[in-house]
Every structure is written in C-alpha cells, then in structure tokens.
Amino acid sequence: MTDSEFDILDELYFVTSFRDLLQKTSLPAPTLEKGLRNLLEQEYIKSFYPDPDTEQAYEVTSFGAICRDSFYLATKAGLLAHNTR
C-alpha cells in the first residue's frame, strides 16, 4: 500500500464523495483516481454510484467515466490493512 493509498483509506471510515476526498487528502485528482482504482482492485474499498446508498461493482472499463461522481467506503479488509500498517 502506497502512502497515497494509506491517506485515502484514512478518510474512508464513512461513505465519502470524490470531491470530499480531494479536499481532505490534498492529492491531485489523477493521483486520487489512481489510488482509488488500486484500492478497488485490491477490494480494500467499495464504490457507490449515483448516490451514497447504491453500491456499484468495480469495472475497469467504466470506472474513469464515473470516478469523480462516485462515493467510496473502506471494506473490512481495507480497514484491517490500514490499521496493521
């Protein structure tokens, strides 16, 4: 897990929007997108779209189109990885 991914997970104890993650992590948008993609691929987080209550399965091909309009939450595996680092 990279430092950026650790910082992202640090903010995902509750459902959080992409916009809020940008502000809280101070990461550039492309870096945040890459970190979210990596965390989704590791199943450390899950995404929600178009609202914070509708879970969206991660799809490599469509993620870029909805990334900035989605919400995110750490999974149990993600929280364990975050807390044992």
PDB file of C-alpha atoms in Angstrom:
ATOM      1  CA  MET A   1       0.000   0.000   0.000  1.00  0.00           C
ATOM      2  CA  THR A   2       1.395   3.369  -1.021  1.00  0.00           C
ATOM      3  CA  ASP A   3       1.377   6.443   1.203  1.00  0.00           C
ATOM      4  CA  SER A   4      -1.330   7.968  -1.008  1.00  0.00           C
ATOM      5  CA  GLU A   5      -3.496   4.866  -0.695  1.00  0.00           C
ATOM      6  CA  PHE A   6      -2.991   4.896   3.072  1.00  0.00           C
ATOM      7  CA  ASP A   7      -4.113   8.552   3.178  1.00  0.00           C
ATOM      8  CA  ILE A   8      -7.182   7.730   1.089  1.00  0.00           C
ATOM      9  CA  LEU A   9      -8.163   4.821   3.346  1.00  0.00           C
ATOM     10  CA  ASP A  10      -7.706   7.092   6.344  1.00  0.00           C
ATOM     11  CA  GLU A  11     -10.705   9.107   5.101  1.00  0.00           C
ATOM     12  CA  LEU A  12     -12.978   6.187   4.227  1.00  0.00           C
ATOM     13  CA  TYR A  13     -14.312   5.032   7.564  1.00  0.00           C
ATOM     14  CA  PHE A  14     -17.595   6.571   6.401  1.00  0.00           C
ATOM     15  CA  VAL A  15     -19.027   6.958   2.896  1.00  0.00           C
ATOM     16  CA  THR A  16     -17.186   9.880   1.283  1.00  0.00           C
ATOM     17  CA  SER A  17     -17.520  11.592  -2.090  1.00  0.00           C
ATOM     18  CA  PHE A  18     -14.667  12.045  -4.552  1.00  0.00           C
ATOM     19  CA  ARG A  19     -14.883  15.818  -4.050  1.00  0.00           C
ATOM     20  CA  ASP A  20     -14.530  15.478  -0.273  1.00  0.00           C
ATOM     21  CA  LEU A  21     -11.580  13.106  -0.726  1.00  0.00           C
ATOM     22  CA  LEU A  22      -9.858  15.691  -2.924  1.00  0.00           C
ATOM     23  CA  GLN A  23     -10.169  18.281  -0.165  1.00  0.00           C
ATOM     24  CA  LYS A  24      -9.283  16.033   2.748  1.00  0.00           C
ATOM     25  CA  THR A  25      -6.287  14.294   1.165  1.00  0.00           C
ATOM     26  CA  SER A  26      -4.957  17.274  -0.837  1.00  0.00           C
ATOM     27  CA  LEU A  27      -3.965  14.807  -3.564  1.00  0.00           C
ATOM     28  CA  PRO A  28      -4.096  15.858  -7.222  1.00  0.00           C
ATOM     29  CA  ALA A  29      -7.185  14.413  -8.950  1.00  0.00           C
ATOM     30  CA  PRO A  30      -5.215  11.986 -11.197  1.00  0.00           C
ATOM     31  CA  THR A  31      -3.313  10.633  -8.165  1.00  0.00           C
ATOM     32  CA  LEU A  32      -6.557  10.203  -6.228  1.00  0.00           C
ATOM     33  CA  GLU A  33      -8.167   8.382  -9.168  1.00  0.00           C
ATOM     34  CA  LYS A  34      -5.194   6.028  -9.483  1.00  0.00           C
ATOM     35  CA  GLY A  35      -5.225   5.323  -5.742  1.00  0.00           C
ATOM     36  CA  LEU A  36      -8.956   4.628  -5.752  1.00  0.00           C
ATOM     37  CA  ARG A  37      -8.568   2.299  -8.730  1.00  0.00           C
ATOM     38  CA  ASN A  38      -5.762   0.367  -6.971  1.00  0.00           C
ATOM     39  CA  LEU A  39      -7.747   0.116  -3.732  1.00  0.00           C
ATOM     40  CA  LEU A  40     -10.831  -1.122  -5.608  1.00  0.00           C
ATOM     41  CA  GLU A  41      -8.741  -3.751  -7.402  1.00  0.00           C
ATOM     42  CA  GLN A  42      -7.436  -4.974  -4.022  1.00  0.00           C
ATOM     43  CA  GLU A  43     -11.018  -4.923  -2.664  1.00  0.00           C
ATOM     44  CA  TYR A  44      -9.934  -2.536   0.100  1.00  0.00           C
ATOM     45  CA  ILE A  45     -12.753  -0.146  -0.755  1.00  0.00           C
ATOM     46  CA  LYS A  46     -16.111  -0.263  -2.492  1.00  0.00           C
ATOM     47  CA  SER A  47     -17.761   2.386  -4.611  1.00  0.00           C
ATOM     48  CA  PHE A  48     -21.272   3.770  -4.726  1.00  0.00           C
ATOM     49  CA  TYR A  49     -22.953   5.446  -7.682  1.00  0.00           C
ATOM     50  CA  PRO A  50     -25.057   7.530  -8.400  1.00  0.00           C
ATOM     51  CA  ASP A  51     -25.811   8.051  -4.714  1.00  0.00           C
ATOM     52  CA  PRO A  52     -24.157   7.002  -1.429  1.00  0.00           C
ATOM     53  CA  ASP A  53     -26.627   4.120  -0.986  1.00  0.00           C
ATOM     54  CA  THR A  54     -26.233   2.285  -4.300  1.00  0.00           C
ATOM     55  CA  GLU A  55     -23.171   0.057  -4.433  1.00  0.00           C
ATOM     56  CA  GLN A  56     -21.529  -0.099  -7.849  1.00  0.00           C
ATOM     57  CA  ALA A  57     -19.426  -3.084  -8.873  1.00  0.00           C
ATOM     58  CA  TYR A  58     -15.941  -2.058  -9.959  1.00  0.00           C
ATOM     59  CA  GLU A  59     -15.454  -2.321 -13.721  1.00  0.00           C
ATOM     60  CA  VAL A  60     -12.107  -1.342 -15.216  1.00  0.00           C
ATOM     61  CA  THR A  61     -13.653  -0.019 -18.421  1.00  0.00           C
ATOM     62  CA  SER A  62     -16.313   2.243 -16.894  1.00  0.00           C
ATOM     63  CA  PHE A  63     -14.557   3.444 -13.738  1.00  0.00           C
ATOM     64  CA  GLY A  64     -12.975   6.505 -15.364  1.00  0.00           C
ATOM     65  CA  ALA A  65     -16.363   7.791 -16.505  1.00  0.00           C
ATOM     66  CA  ILE A  66     -17.974   7.685 -13.061  1.00  0.00           C
ATOM     67  CA  CYS A  67     -14.995   8.012 -10.718  1.00  0.00           C
ATOM     68  CA  ARG A  68     -15.461  11.691  -9.891  1.00  0.00           C
ATOM     69  CA  ASP A  69     -19.221  11.324  -9.320  1.00  0.00           C
ATOM     70  CA  SER A  70     -18.935   8.294  -7.037  1.00  0.00           C
ATOM     71  CA  PHE A  71     -18.762   7.785  -3.285  1.00  0.00           C
ATOM     72  CA  TYR A  72     -16.341   5.439  -1.520  1.00  0.00           C
ATOM     73  CA  LEU A  73     -16.113   3.388   1.675  1.00  0.00           C
ATOM     74  CA  ALA A  74     -13.393   1.164   3.115  1.00  0.00           C
ATOM     75  CA  THR A  75     -14.152  -2.551   3.343  1.00  0.00           C
ATOM     76  CA  LYS A  76     -13.306  -4.701   6.337  1.00  0.00           C
ATOM     77  CA  ALA A  77     -10.190  -5.946   4.510  1.00  0.00           C
ATOM     78  CA  GLY A  78      -9.208  -2.354   3.761  1.00  0.00           C
ATOM     79  CA  LEU A  79      -9.617  -1.277   7.377  1.00  0.00           C
ATOM     80  CA  LEU A  80      -7.524  -4.239   8.555  1.00  0.00           C
ATOM     81  CA  ALA A  81      -4.782  -3.413   6.057  1.00  0.00           C
ATOM     82  CA  HIS A  82      -4.900   0.245   7.074  1.00  0.00           C
ATOM     83  CA  ASN A  83      -4.776  -0.446  10.801  1.00  0.00           C
ATOM     84  CA  THR A  84      -1.981  -3.012  10.634  1.00  0.00           C
ATOM     85  CA  ARG A  85       0.397  -0.899   8.590  1.00  0.00           C
TER      86      ARG A  85
END
